[in-house]
Structure formats: C-alpha cells, structure tokens
Coordinates of C-alpha atoms in Angstrom, one line a residue:
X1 CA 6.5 -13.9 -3.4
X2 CA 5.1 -10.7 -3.7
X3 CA 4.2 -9.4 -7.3
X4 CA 4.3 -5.6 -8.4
X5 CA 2.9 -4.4 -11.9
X6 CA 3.1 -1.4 -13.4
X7 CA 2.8 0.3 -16.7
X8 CA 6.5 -0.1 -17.5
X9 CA 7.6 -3.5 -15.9
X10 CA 6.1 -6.4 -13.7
X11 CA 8.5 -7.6 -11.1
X12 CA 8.3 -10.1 -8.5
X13 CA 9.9 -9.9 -5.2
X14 CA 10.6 -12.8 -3.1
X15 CA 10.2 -12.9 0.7
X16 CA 10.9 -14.7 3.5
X17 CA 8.2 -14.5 5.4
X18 CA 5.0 -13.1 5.1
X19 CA 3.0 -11.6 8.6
X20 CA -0.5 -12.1 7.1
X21 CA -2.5 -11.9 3.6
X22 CA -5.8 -9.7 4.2
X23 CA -8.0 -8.9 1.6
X24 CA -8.7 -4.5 2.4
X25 CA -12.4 -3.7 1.5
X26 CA -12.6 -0.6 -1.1
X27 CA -14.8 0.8 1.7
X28 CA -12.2 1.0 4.4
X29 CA -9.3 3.0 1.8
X30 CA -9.2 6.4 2.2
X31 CA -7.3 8.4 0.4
X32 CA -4.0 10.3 1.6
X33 CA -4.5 13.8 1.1
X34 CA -2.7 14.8 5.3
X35 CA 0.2 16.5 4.7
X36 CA 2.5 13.9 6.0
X37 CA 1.5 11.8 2.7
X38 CA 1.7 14.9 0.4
X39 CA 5.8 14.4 0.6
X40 CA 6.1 11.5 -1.4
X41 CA 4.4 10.0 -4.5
X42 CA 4.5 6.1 -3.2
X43 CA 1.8 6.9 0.0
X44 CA -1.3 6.8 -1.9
X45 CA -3.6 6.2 1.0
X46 CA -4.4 4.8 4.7
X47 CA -6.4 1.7 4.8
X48 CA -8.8 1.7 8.3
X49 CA -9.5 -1.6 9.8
X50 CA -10.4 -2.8 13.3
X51 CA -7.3 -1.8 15.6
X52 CA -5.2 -0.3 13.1
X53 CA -4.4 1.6 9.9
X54 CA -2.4 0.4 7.2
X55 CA -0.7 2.7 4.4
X56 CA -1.4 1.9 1.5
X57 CA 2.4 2.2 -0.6
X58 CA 2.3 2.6 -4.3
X59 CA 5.3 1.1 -6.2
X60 CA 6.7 3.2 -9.0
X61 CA 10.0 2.7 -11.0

C-alpha cells in the first residue's frame, strides 16, 4: 500500500508488488530545475544514489 497526502485529500493506493523500500537521504535530492522537469508540476526533483538516479514525482490532485 502506498499512501499519498496532500493538502486536500489523503489517499491510499494498493499495489501488487513493491521492487524495494529505500529510505533517500536529504543529502542526495537535488532539485529539478533541467528543462526536461520544467514541463510538468509532478517532477519535483532527481534523487542521486550509487548507480542510479531516481525522480522524485510529486502527487497533486
């Protein structure tokens, strides 16, 4: 189950299967300000771990 909260509503979101559960150090966020991530709203960021990057997806309803 995945839960998403926002100002407005709190939902939860089941799954069927989840590939992994990390915990993202504040350290290793950077924010999105390429031009790729400008586009949208949700892409609030790229998280930089050992072989590989992560984007960081804000939900908004």
């Amino acid at each position: 189950m995945i839960v998403v909260i926002t100002e407005d509503l709190s939902v939860a979101l089941i799954v069927d299967d989840a590939k992994e559960i990390i915990d993202i150090p504040s350290k290793s966020i950077k924010q999105g300000n390429m031009l790729a991530y400008r586009q949208t709203p949700y892409f609030i960021g790229v998280a930089s771990l050992p072989e590989r990057l992560i984007t960081l997806v804000e939900p908004r309803v």
